[in-house]
Amino acid sequence: MTAPIGVFDSGIGGLSVLRELLRLMPDESYIYLGDSARVPYGTKSAETVRLFAGQCAQFLLDQGVQLIVVACNTASAVALETIRAAVDVPVIGMIEPAARAALQSTRSGQIGVIGTRGTVSSGAYPAVIQALNGHAPAPAVHSFACPLFVPLVEEGWIDHPATRLVAQDYLDHLFAHGAAAGSPDIDTLVLGCTHYPLLKPLLHELLPSVHLIDCGEHAAHVARDILCHSAPPSSNAAPNVRFYLTDIPPAFVSIAERFLGFSVGGVERADIDHLVLVDKMMG
Ligand code: DGL
């Protein structure tokens, strides 16, 4: 029996990453932690997000996980190195896999990135895209924060008219900003927050000719490579996931079941505020 894979997010967004992990590695067992008592992370300071993300990582380590997936772009942007420095298991973030996929996808050299305020103001996506691109002509990266998407998704307003209005407004701004006179159009849009893939059908409808990059999909491939899974999925067994939340909102189970397509069963409450993640060099 191998150790579980730990996946955490501020709330339900990490389910979009869990779904991709299950698609590629259905026979693994998983522990999902949503810090729903303290969502959103995207409006908080980098220091606070580092503290919260460290506590999530420590909780997963205490459950004996073999690998941690930071299924949150905001935490990946500001806390990934802190977590990596503190733990002895591999840690996968969201930004590098998505940045790599965006570079491979773009033909126009114009990449859009939407995310939380925290992710956008960290500048992590432009920096990583630039670093991965090396000396090739740099693509233009147009970033735009969409803070209302997280509460709308947490509320389960996935196909609600209000969400459509908000999405239209955000995308109008992003594309107006991206369109400098004579420049080509954004052809690739990174969904730089793991809550956003829950809105993928709507975003796809609003942007039919733009390639949407789902960071969870690409991060799941990295996880599979690290765990050296080569065989195609063989099992028909029900997914083996234990769900923990720091507070249990009434809508969680129905949103999760609708999105994941299987019965979530029980959700346990996790108490993590007292946990401390200690750097292995210092501690
Ligand atoms: N889903 C997370 C992300 O990818 C966090 C959203 C939030 O809590 O603001 O950034």
PDB file of C-alpha atoms and ligand atoms in Angstrom:
ATOM      1  CA  MET A   1       0.000   0.000   0.000  1.00  0.00           C
ATOM      2  CA  THR A   2       1.720   3.228  -1.126  1.00  0.00           C
ATOM      3  CA  ALA A   3       1.403   6.505   0.749  1.00  0.00           C
ATOM      4  CA  PRO A   4      -1.263   8.951  -0.424  1.00  0.00           C
ATOM      5  CA  ILE A   5      -0.722  12.031  -2.580  1.00  0.00           C
ATOM      6  CA  GLY A   6      -1.527  15.241  -0.702  1.00  0.00           C
ATOM      7  CA  VAL A   7      -3.367  18.030  -2.513  1.00  0.00           C
ATOM      8  CA  PHE A   8      -4.251  21.383  -0.982  1.00  0.00           C
ATOM      9  CA  ASP A   9      -5.925  24.622  -1.931  1.00  0.00           C
ATOM     10  CA  SER A  10      -7.598  27.507  -0.132  1.00  0.00           C
ATOM     11  CA  GLY A  11     -10.979  25.961  -0.902  1.00  0.00           C
ATOM     12  CA  ILE A  12     -12.641  23.984  -3.649  1.00  0.00           C
ATOM     13  CA  GLY A  13     -10.407  25.159  -6.519  1.00  0.00           C
ATOM     14  CA  GLY A  14      -7.948  22.332  -5.965  1.00  0.00           C
ATOM     15  CA  LEU A  15     -10.683  19.909  -7.020  1.00  0.00           C
ATOM     16  CA  SER A  16      -9.857  20.886 -10.592  1.00  0.00           C
ATOM     17  CA  VAL A  17      -6.324  19.604  -9.978  1.00  0.00           C
ATOM     18  CA  LEU A  18      -7.518  16.509  -8.122  1.00  0.00           C
ATOM     19  CA  ARG A  19      -9.735  15.650 -11.091  1.00  0.00           C
ATOM     20  CA  GLU A  20      -6.735  15.707 -13.431  1.00  0.00           C
ATOM     21  CA  LEU A  21      -4.617  13.654 -11.008  1.00  0.00           C
ATOM     22  CA  LEU A  22      -7.385  11.062 -10.780  1.00  0.00           C
ATOM     23  CA  ARG A  23      -7.681  10.987 -14.537  1.00  0.00           C
ATOM     24  CA  LEU A  24      -3.981  10.148 -14.936  1.00  0.00           C
ATOM     25  CA  MET A  25      -3.467   8.110 -11.757  1.00  0.00           C
ATOM     26  CA  PRO A  26      -6.807   6.645 -10.655  1.00  0.00           C
ATOM     27  CA  ASP A  27      -5.184   3.884  -8.618  1.00  0.00           C
ATOM     28  CA  GLU A  28      -3.378   6.244  -6.235  1.00  0.00           C
ATOM     29  CA  SER A  29      -4.924   7.303  -2.943  1.00  0.00           C
ATOM     30  CA  TYR A  30      -5.330  11.004  -2.199  1.00  0.00           C
ATOM     31  CA  ILE A  31      -5.814  13.366   0.694  1.00  0.00           C
ATOM     32  CA  TYR A  32      -7.503  16.617  -0.274  1.00  0.00           C
ATOM     33  CA  LEU A  33      -7.285  19.598   2.068  1.00  0.00           C
ATOM     34  CA  GLY A  34      -9.288  22.770   1.450  1.00  0.00           C
ATOM     35  CA  ASP A  35      -8.575  25.687   3.796  1.00  0.00           C
ATOM     36  CA  SER A  36     -12.184  26.808   3.477  1.00  0.00           C
ATOM     37  CA  ALA A  37     -12.137  28.611   6.847  1.00  0.00           C
ATOM     38  CA  ARG A  38      -9.595  31.078   5.441  1.00  0.00           C
ATOM     39  CA  VAL A  39     -10.484  31.246   1.716  1.00  0.00           C
ATOM     40  CA  PRO A  40      -9.715  33.394  -0.272  1.00  0.00           C
ATOM     41  CA  TYR A  41      -5.924  33.439  -0.289  1.00  0.00           C
ATOM     42  CA  GLY A  42      -5.776  35.706  -3.314  1.00  0.00           C
ATOM     43  CA  THR A  43      -6.639  38.875  -1.411  1.00  0.00           C
ATOM     44  CA  LYS A  44      -4.190  38.244   1.446  1.00  0.00           C
ATOM     45  CA  SER A  45      -0.565  39.319   1.863  1.00  0.00           C
ATOM     46  CA  ALA A  46       2.219  37.039   0.657  1.00  0.00           C
ATOM     47  CA  GLU A  47       3.338  36.604   4.269  1.00  0.00           C
ATOM     48  CA  THR A  48      -0.088  35.380   5.372  1.00  0.00           C
ATOM     49  CA  VAL A  49      -0.419  33.032   2.394  1.00  0.00           C
ATOM     50  CA  ARG A  50       3.025  31.581   3.217  1.00  0.00           C
ATOM     51  CA  LEU A  51       1.919  30.918   6.784  1.00  0.00           C
ATOM     52  CA  PHE A  52      -1.395  29.296   5.746  1.00  0.00           C
ATOM     53  CA  ALA A  53       0.172  27.259   2.940  1.00  0.00           C
ATOM     54  CA  GLY A  54       2.881  26.040   5.314  1.00  0.00           C
ATOM     55  CA  GLN A  55       0.221  24.847   7.749  1.00  0.00           C
ATOM     56  CA  CYS A  56      -1.605  23.028   4.952  1.00  0.00           C
ATOM     57  CA  ALA A  57       1.638  21.340   3.894  1.00  0.00           C
ATOM     58  CA  GLN A  58       2.409  20.340   7.482  1.00  0.00           C
ATOM     59  CA  PHE A  59      -1.072  18.840   7.884  1.00  0.00           C
ATOM     60  CA  LEU A  60      -0.536  16.715   4.774  1.00  0.00           C
ATOM     61  CA  LEU A  61       2.930  15.640   5.939  1.00  0.00           C
ATOM     62  CA  ASP A  62       1.406  14.564   9.250  1.00  0.00           C
ATOM     63  CA  GLN A  63      -0.883  12.254   7.229  1.00  0.00           C
ATOM     64  CA  GLY A  64       2.212  10.612   5.705  1.00  0.00           C
ATOM     65  CA  VAL A  65       1.858  11.784   2.095  1.00  0.00           C
ATOM     66  CA  GLN A  66       4.458  10.796  -0.500  1.00  0.00           C
ATOM     67  CA  LEU A  67       4.128  13.980  -2.567  1.00  0.00           C
ATOM     68  CA  ILE A  68       2.466  17.371  -2.102  1.00  0.00           C
ATOM     69  CA  VAL A  69       0.588  19.123  -4.869  1.00  0.00           C
ATOM     70  CA  VAL A  70       0.160  22.827  -4.096  1.00  0.00           C
ATOM     71  CA  ALA A  71      -3.129  23.013  -6.002  1.00  0.00           C
ATOM     72  CA  CYS A  72      -3.293  26.775  -5.613  1.00  0.00           C
ATOM     73  CA  ASN A  73      -1.571  29.320  -7.826  1.00  0.00           C
ATOM     74  CA  THR A  74      -1.527  31.985  -5.133  1.00  0.00           C
ATOM     75  CA  ALA A  75       0.320  29.674  -2.738  1.00  0.00           C
ATOM     76  CA  SER A  76       2.536  28.398  -5.572  1.00  0.00           C
ATOM     77  CA  ALA A  77       3.474  31.995  -6.422  1.00  0.00           C
ATOM     78  CA  VAL A  78       4.623  32.954  -2.924  1.00  0.00           C
ATOM     79  CA  ALA A  79       5.149  29.809  -0.831  1.00  0.00           C
ATOM     80  CA  LEU A  80       6.475  27.037  -3.068  1.00  0.00           C
ATOM     81  CA  GLU A  81      10.145  27.528  -2.215  1.00  0.00           C
ATOM     82  CA  THR A  82       9.379  27.849   1.505  1.00  0.00           C
ATOM     83  CA  ILE A  83       7.519  24.537   1.441  1.00  0.00           C
ATOM     84  CA  ARG A  84      10.191  22.828  -0.669  1.00  0.00           C
ATOM     85  CA  ALA A  85      12.859  23.963   1.784  1.00  0.00           C
ATOM     86  CA  ALA A  86      10.958  22.452   4.688  1.00  0.00           C
ATOM     87  CA  VAL A  87       9.845  19.037   3.485  1.00  0.00           C
ATOM     88  CA  ASP A  88      11.459  15.806   2.343  1.00  0.00           C
ATOM     89  CA  VAL A  89       8.854  14.815  -0.239  1.00  0.00           C
ATOM     90  CA  PRO A  90       8.511  16.236  -3.771  1.00  0.00           C
ATOM     91  CA  VAL A  91       6.379  19.386  -3.992  1.00  0.00           C
ATOM     92  CA  ILE A  92       4.630  20.354  -7.225  1.00  0.00           C
ATOM     93  CA  GLY A  93       3.358  23.857  -7.864  1.00  0.00           C
ATOM     94  CA  MET A  94       0.983  25.158 -10.507  1.00  0.00           C
ATOM     95  CA  ILE A  95       2.932  27.898 -12.219  1.00  0.00           C
ATOM     96  CA  GLU A  96       5.827  26.278 -14.025  1.00  0.00           C
ATOM     97  CA  PRO A  97       3.777  23.497 -15.705  1.00  0.00           C
ATOM     98  CA  ALA A  98       1.177  26.023 -16.898  1.00  0.00           C
ATOM     99  CA  ALA A  99       3.816  28.523 -18.053  1.00  0.00           C
ATOM    100  CA  ARG A 100       5.542  25.800 -20.073  1.00  0.00           C
ATOM    101  CA  ALA A 101       2.243  24.776 -21.684  1.00  0.00           C
ATOM    102  CA  ALA A 102       1.437  28.409 -22.541  1.00  0.00           C
ATOM    103  CA  LEU A 103       4.790  28.847 -24.265  1.00  0.00           C
ATOM    104  CA  GLN A 104       4.207  25.700 -26.290  1.00  0.00           C
ATOM    105  CA  SER A 105       0.701  26.774 -27.221  1.00  0.00           C
ATOM    106  CA  THR A 106       1.097  30.374 -28.347  1.00  0.00           C
ATOM    107  CA  ARG A 107       1.524  31.184 -32.027  1.00  0.00           C
ATOM    108  CA  SER A 108       0.819  34.899 -31.768  1.00  0.00           C
ATOM    109  CA  GLY A 109       3.321  35.424 -28.936  1.00  0.00           C
ATOM    110  CA  GLN A 110       0.558  37.049 -26.867  1.00  0.00           C
ATOM    111  CA  ILE A 111      -0.268  35.144 -23.692  1.00  0.00           C
ATOM    112  CA  GLY A 112      -3.053  36.138 -21.309  1.00  0.00           C
ATOM    113  CA  VAL A 113      -2.951  35.158 -17.642  1.00  0.00           C
ATOM    114  CA  ILE A 114      -5.925  35.479 -15.312  1.00  0.00           C
ATOM    115  CA  GLY A 115      -5.555  34.805 -11.600  1.00  0.00           C
ATOM    116  CA  THR A 116      -6.073  36.181  -8.132  1.00  0.00           C
ATOM    117  CA  ARG A 117      -4.711  39.585  -7.102  1.00  0.00           C
ATOM    118  CA  GLY A 118      -1.980  37.788  -5.166  1.00  0.00           C
ATOM    119  CA  THR A 119      -0.838  35.744  -8.158  1.00  0.00           C
ATOM    120  CA  VAL A 120      -0.981  38.642 -10.583  1.00  0.00           C
ATOM    121  CA  SER A 121       0.823  41.079  -8.275  1.00  0.00           C
ATOM    122  CA  SER A 122       3.541  38.502  -7.536  1.00  0.00           C
ATOM    123  CA  GLY A 123       4.565  38.664 -11.204  1.00  0.00           C
ATOM    124  CA  ALA A 124       5.286  34.929 -11.028  1.00  0.00           C
ATOM    125  CA  TYR A 125       3.810  34.003 -14.411  1.00  0.00           C
ATOM    126  CA  PRO A 126       5.688  36.610 -16.513  1.00  0.00           C
ATOM    127  CA  ALA A 127       8.901  35.774 -14.625  1.00  0.00           C
ATOM    128  CA  VAL A 128       8.613  32.010 -15.137  1.00  0.00           C
ATOM    129  CA  ILE A 129       7.523  32.361 -18.779  1.00  0.00           C
ATOM    130  CA  GLN A 130      10.519  34.610 -19.361  1.00  0.00           C
ATOM    131  CA  ALA A 131      12.896  32.199 -17.615  1.00  0.00           C
ATOM    132  CA  LEU A 132      11.613  29.153 -19.523  1.00  0.00           C
ATOM    133  CA  ASN A 133      11.761  31.017 -22.794  1.00  0.00           C
ATOM    134  CA  GLY A 134      15.506  31.627 -22.452  1.00  0.00           C
ATOM    135  CA  HIS A 135      16.876  33.732 -25.285  1.00  0.00           C
ATOM    136  CA  ALA A 136      14.028  33.202 -27.741  1.00  0.00           C
ATOM    137  CA  PRO A 137      11.975  36.339 -28.588  1.00  0.00           C
ATOM    138  CA  ALA A 138       9.945  36.998 -25.467  1.00  0.00           C
ATOM    139  CA  PRO A 139       6.176  36.591 -25.720  1.00  0.00           C
ATOM    140  CA  ALA A 140       4.065  39.411 -24.314  1.00  0.00           C
ATOM    141  CA  VAL A 141       2.272  38.370 -21.120  1.00  0.00           C
ATOM    142  CA  HIS A 142      -0.954  40.208 -20.293  1.00  0.00           C
ATOM    143  CA  SER A 143      -2.056  39.534 -16.725  1.00  0.00           C
ATOM    144  CA  PHE A 144      -5.413  40.413 -15.224  1.00  0.00           C
ATOM    145  CA  ALA A 145      -6.809  39.749 -11.755  1.00  0.00           C
ATOM    146  CA  CYS A 146     -10.342  38.318 -11.567  1.00  0.00           C
ATOM    147  CA  PRO A 147     -11.025  38.326  -7.801  1.00  0.00           C
ATOM    148  CA  LEU A 148     -14.783  37.776  -8.043  1.00  0.00           C
ATOM    149  CA  PHE A 149     -14.412  34.371  -9.685  1.00  0.00           C
ATOM    150  CA  VAL A 150     -13.300  32.681  -6.456  1.00  0.00           C
ATOM    151  CA  PRO A 151     -16.376  33.564  -4.332  1.00  0.00           C
ATOM    152  CA  LEU A 152     -18.671  32.822  -7.286  1.00  0.00           C
ATOM    153  CA  VAL A 153     -17.164  29.358  -7.665  1.00  0.00           C
ATOM    154  CA  GLU A 154     -17.152  28.735  -3.906  1.00  0.00           C
ATOM    155  CA  GLU A 155     -20.863  29.637  -3.986  1.00  0.00           C
ATOM    156  CA  GLY A 156     -21.470  27.111  -6.766  1.00  0.00           C
ATOM    157  CA  TRP A 157     -22.559  29.829  -9.235  1.00  0.00           C
ATOM    158  CA  ILE A 158     -20.895  27.983 -12.071  1.00  0.00           C
ATOM    159  CA  ASP A 159     -23.464  28.665 -14.766  1.00  0.00           C
ATOM    160  CA  HIS A 160     -25.242  31.615 -13.211  1.00  0.00           C
ATOM    161  CA  PRO A 161     -26.051  34.744 -15.285  1.00  0.00           C
ATOM    162  CA  ALA A 162     -24.145  36.899 -12.764  1.00  0.00           C
ATOM    163  CA  THR A 163     -21.004  34.858 -13.342  1.00  0.00           C
ATOM    164  CA  ARG A 164     -21.390  35.278 -17.098  1.00  0.00           C
ATOM    165  CA  LEU A 165     -21.669  39.076 -16.709  1.00  0.00           C
ATOM    166  CA  VAL A 166     -18.601  39.221 -14.466  1.00  0.00           C
ATOM    167  CA  ALA A 167     -16.625  36.981 -16.826  1.00  0.00           C
ATOM    168  CA  GLN A 168     -17.559  39.063 -19.858  1.00  0.00           C
ATOM    169  CA  ASP A 169     -16.471  42.232 -18.107  1.00  0.00           C
ATOM    170  CA  TYR A 170     -13.123  40.796 -16.988  1.00  0.00           C
ATOM    171  CA  LEU A 171     -12.349  39.349 -20.410  1.00  0.00           C
ATOM    172  CA  ASP A 172     -13.292  42.607 -22.164  1.00  0.00           C
ATOM    173  CA  HIS A 173     -10.738  44.387 -19.974  1.00  0.00           C
ATOM    174  CA  LEU A 174      -8.047  41.795 -20.532  1.00  0.00           C
ATOM    175  CA  PHE A 175      -8.488  41.716 -24.282  1.00  0.00           C
ATOM    176  CA  ALA A 176      -8.761  45.522 -24.579  1.00  0.00           C
ATOM    177  CA  HIS A 177      -5.527  45.823 -22.599  1.00  0.00           C
ATOM    178  CA  GLY A 178      -3.851  43.106 -24.674  1.00  0.00           C
ATOM    179  CA  ALA A 179      -4.740  44.771 -27.947  1.00  0.00           C
ATOM    180  CA  ALA A 180      -2.089  47.405 -28.517  1.00  0.00           C
ATOM    181  CA  ALA A 181      -2.467  49.024 -31.960  1.00  0.00           C
ATOM    182  CA  GLY A 182      -1.432  46.578 -34.635  1.00  0.00           C
ATOM    183  CA  SER A 183      -0.403  43.798 -32.218  1.00  0.00           C
ATOM    184  CA  PRO A 184      -1.675  40.249 -32.745  1.00  0.00           C
ATOM    185  CA  ASP A 185      -4.356  38.843 -30.488  1.00  0.00           C
ATOM    186  CA  ILE A 186      -3.957  36.849 -27.320  1.00  0.00           C
ATOM    187  CA  ASP A 187      -4.322  33.243 -28.517  1.00  0.00           C
ATOM    188  CA  THR A 188      -3.533  31.465 -25.238  1.00  0.00           C
ATOM    189  CA  LEU A 189      -5.079  32.155 -21.858  1.00  0.00           C
ATOM    190  CA  VAL A 190      -3.670  30.637 -18.676  1.00  0.00           C
ATOM    191  CA  LEU A 191      -6.352  29.937 -16.097  1.00  0.00           C
ATOM    192  CA  GLY A 192      -3.911  30.936 -13.370  1.00  0.00           C
ATOM    193  CA  CYS A 193      -6.161  30.035 -10.452  1.00  0.00           C
ATOM    194  CA  THR A 194      -7.353  26.527  -9.779  1.00  0.00           C
ATOM    195  CA  HIS A 195     -10.903  27.741  -9.150  1.00  0.00           C
ATOM    196  CA  TYR A 196     -11.223  28.910 -12.759  1.00  0.00           C
ATOM    197  CA  PRO A 197     -11.332  25.516 -14.532  1.00  0.00           C
ATOM    198  CA  LEU A 198     -14.706  25.018 -12.865  1.00  0.00           C
ATOM    199  CA  LEU A 199     -15.789  27.884 -15.160  1.00  0.00           C
ATOM    200  CA  LYS A 200     -14.107  26.381 -18.224  1.00  0.00           C
ATOM    201  CA  PRO A 201     -17.329  25.686 -20.177  1.00  0.00           C
ATOM    202  CA  LEU A 202     -18.363  29.337 -19.765  1.00  0.00           C
ATOM    203  CA  LEU A 203     -14.894  30.719 -20.555  1.00  0.00           C
ATOM    204  CA  HIS A 204     -14.641  28.471 -23.579  1.00  0.00           C
ATOM    205  CA  GLU A 205     -18.013  29.695 -24.815  1.00  0.00           C
ATOM    206  CA  LEU A 206     -16.931  33.335 -24.386  1.00  0.00           C
ATOM    207  CA  LEU A 207     -13.506  32.740 -26.009  1.00  0.00           C
ATOM    208  CA  PRO A 208     -14.030  29.965 -28.577  1.00  0.00           C
ATOM    209  CA  SER A 209     -10.806  30.596 -30.480  1.00  0.00           C
ATOM    210  CA  VAL A 210      -8.485  31.013 -27.484  1.00  0.00           C
ATOM    211  CA  HIS A 211      -6.566  28.028 -26.102  1.00  0.00           C
ATOM    212  CA  LEU A 212      -7.295  27.769 -22.377  1.00  0.00           C
ATOM    213  CA  ILE A 213      -4.463  26.402 -20.243  1.00  0.00           C
ATOM    214  CA  ASP A 214      -5.644  24.449 -17.209  1.00  0.00           C
ATOM    215  CA  CYS A 215      -2.721  24.371 -14.767  1.00  0.00           C
ATOM    216  CA  GLY A 216      -4.022  21.235 -13.018  1.00  0.00           C
ATOM    217  CA  GLU A 217      -3.860  19.240 -16.217  1.00  0.00           C
ATOM    218  CA  HIS A 218      -0.174  20.068 -16.729  1.00  0.00           C
ATOM    219  CA  ALA A 219       0.765  19.737 -13.061  1.00  0.00           C
ATOM    220  CA  ALA A 220      -0.809  16.260 -13.019  1.00  0.00           C
ATOM    221  CA  HIS A 221       1.575  15.201 -15.802  1.00  0.00           C
ATOM    222  CA  VAL A 222       4.518  16.420 -13.734  1.00  0.00           C
ATOM    223  CA  ALA A 223       3.238  14.410 -10.742  1.00  0.00           C
ATOM    224  CA  ARG A 224       2.863  11.327 -12.897  1.00  0.00           C
ATOM    225  CA  ASP A 225       6.424  11.717 -14.218  1.00  0.00           C
ATOM    226  CA  ILE A 226       7.814  12.093 -10.693  1.00  0.00           C
ATOM    227  CA  LEU A 227       5.968   8.996  -9.520  1.00  0.00           C
ATOM    228  CA  CYS A 228       7.074   7.159 -12.688  1.00  0.00           C
ATOM    229  CA  HIS A 229       3.634   6.008 -13.706  1.00  0.00           C
ATOM    230  CA  SER A 230       3.882   4.630 -17.169  1.00  0.00           C
ATOM    231  CA  ALA A 231       1.025   2.164 -17.398  1.00  0.00           C
ATOM    232  CA  PRO A 232      -2.356   3.451 -18.519  1.00  0.00           C
ATOM    233  CA  PRO A 233      -4.959   3.476 -15.765  1.00  0.00           C
ATOM    234  CA  SER A 234      -6.214  -0.024 -15.128  1.00  0.00           C
ATOM    235  CA  SER A 235      -8.523   0.190 -12.180  1.00  0.00           C
ATOM    236  CA  ASN A 236     -12.297   0.481 -12.190  1.00  0.00           C
ATOM    237  CA  ALA A 237     -12.394   0.882  -8.431  1.00  0.00           C
ATOM    238  CA  ALA A 238     -14.002   3.953  -6.871  1.00  0.00           C
ATOM    239  CA  PRO A 239     -11.557   6.836  -6.357  1.00  0.00           C
ATOM    240  CA  ASN A 240      -9.758   6.676  -3.037  1.00  0.00           C
ATOM    241  CA  VAL A 241      -9.843  10.248  -1.673  1.00  0.00           C
ATOM    242  CA  ARG A 242     -10.099  11.482   1.896  1.00  0.00           C
ATOM    243  CA  PHE A 243     -11.490  15.010   2.043  1.00  0.00           C
ATOM    244  CA  TYR A 244     -10.561  17.458   4.779  1.00  0.00           C
ATOM    245  CA  LEU A 245     -11.736  21.055   5.114  1.00  0.00           C
ATOM    246  CA  THR A 246     -10.846  23.600   7.789  1.00  0.00           C
ATOM    247  CA  ASP A 247     -14.518  24.571   7.817  1.00  0.00           C
ATOM    248  CA  ILE A 248     -17.272  22.632   6.122  1.00  0.00           C
ATOM    249  CA  PRO A 249     -19.496  24.858   3.975  1.00  0.00           C
ATOM    250  CA  PRO A 250     -22.914  23.297   3.260  1.00  0.00           C
ATOM    251  CA  ALA A 251     -22.448  23.507  -0.516  1.00  0.00           C
ATOM    252  CA  PHE A 252     -19.107  21.670  -0.642  1.00  0.00           C
ATOM    253  CA  VAL A 253     -20.324  18.116  -1.148  1.00  0.00           C
ATOM    254  CA  SER A 254     -22.805  18.948  -3.905  1.00  0.00           C
ATOM    255  CA  ILE A 255     -20.327  21.155  -5.815  1.00  0.00           C
ATOM    256  CA  ALA A 256     -17.569  18.571  -5.431  1.00  0.00           C
ATOM    257  CA  GLU A 257     -19.780  15.686  -6.551  1.00  0.00           C
ATOM    258  CA  ARG A 258     -21.106  17.621  -9.534  1.00  0.00           C
ATOM    259  CA  PHE A 259     -17.597  18.540 -10.610  1.00  0.00           C
ATOM    260  CA  LEU A 260     -15.790  15.278  -9.850  1.00  0.00           C
ATOM    261  CA  GLY A 261     -18.590  12.971 -10.917  1.00  0.00           C
ATOM    262  CA  PHE A 262     -18.396  10.562  -7.984  1.00  0.00           C
ATOM    263  CA  SER A 263     -19.731  10.367  -4.458  1.00  0.00           C
ATOM    264  CA  VAL A 264     -17.495  12.251  -2.055  1.00  0.00           C
ATOM    265  CA  GLY A 265     -18.729  10.471   1.073  1.00  0.00           C
ATOM    266  CA  GLY A 266     -17.740  12.022   4.380  1.00  0.00           C
ATOM    267  CA  VAL A 267     -15.760  15.222   4.770  1.00  0.00           C
ATOM    268  CA  GLU A 268     -13.681  15.664   7.915  1.00  0.00           C
ATOM    269  CA  ARG A 269     -12.783  18.900   9.626  1.00  0.00           C
ATOM    270  CA  ALA A 270      -9.067  19.645   9.864  1.00  0.00           C
ATOM    271  CA  ASP A 271      -7.694  21.862  12.581  1.00  0.00           C
ATOM    272  CA  ILE A 272      -4.496  23.378  11.209  1.00  0.00           C
ATOM    273  CA  ASP A 273      -4.046  26.884  12.681  1.00  0.00           C
ATOM    274  CA  HIS A 274      -1.684  25.660  15.384  1.00  0.00           C
ATOM    275  CA  LEU A 275       0.652  23.853  12.966  1.00  0.00           C
ATOM    276  CA  VAL A 276       4.101  25.186  12.152  1.00  0.00           C
ATOM    277  CA  LEU A 277       6.145  24.244   9.104  1.00  0.00           C
ATOM    278  CA  VAL A 278       9.810  24.377  10.034  1.00  0.00           C
ATOM    279  CA  ASP A 279      12.579  24.803   7.470  1.00  0.00           C
ATOM    280  CA  LYS A 280      14.664  21.609   7.556  1.00  0.00           C
ATOM    281  CA  MET A 281      17.918  23.603   7.553  1.00  0.00           C
ATOM    282  CA  MET A 282      16.823  25.785  10.490  1.00  0.00           C
ATOM    283  CA  GLY A 283      14.707  23.337  12.475  1.00  0.00           C
TER     284      GLY A 283
HETATM  285  N1  DGL B   1      -7.466  28.476  -6.076  1.00  0.00           N
HETATM  286  C1  DGL B   1      -6.434  29.312  -5.632  1.00  0.00           C
HETATM  287  C2  DGL B   1      -5.479  29.750  -6.695  1.00  0.00           C
HETATM  288  O1  DGL B   1      -5.215  28.958  -7.576  1.00  0.00           O
HETATM  289  C3  DGL B   1      -6.761  30.346  -4.580  1.00  0.00           C
HETATM  290  C4  DGL B   1      -7.892  31.251  -4.782  1.00  0.00           C
HETATM  291  C5  DGL B   1      -8.108  32.110  -3.557  1.00  0.00           C
HETATM  292  O2  DGL B   1      -8.228  31.554  -2.475  1.00  0.00           O
HETATM  293  O3  DGL B   1      -8.131  33.340  -3.698  1.00  0.00           O
HETATM  294  O4  DGL B   1      -4.922  30.816  -6.677  1.00  0.00           O
END
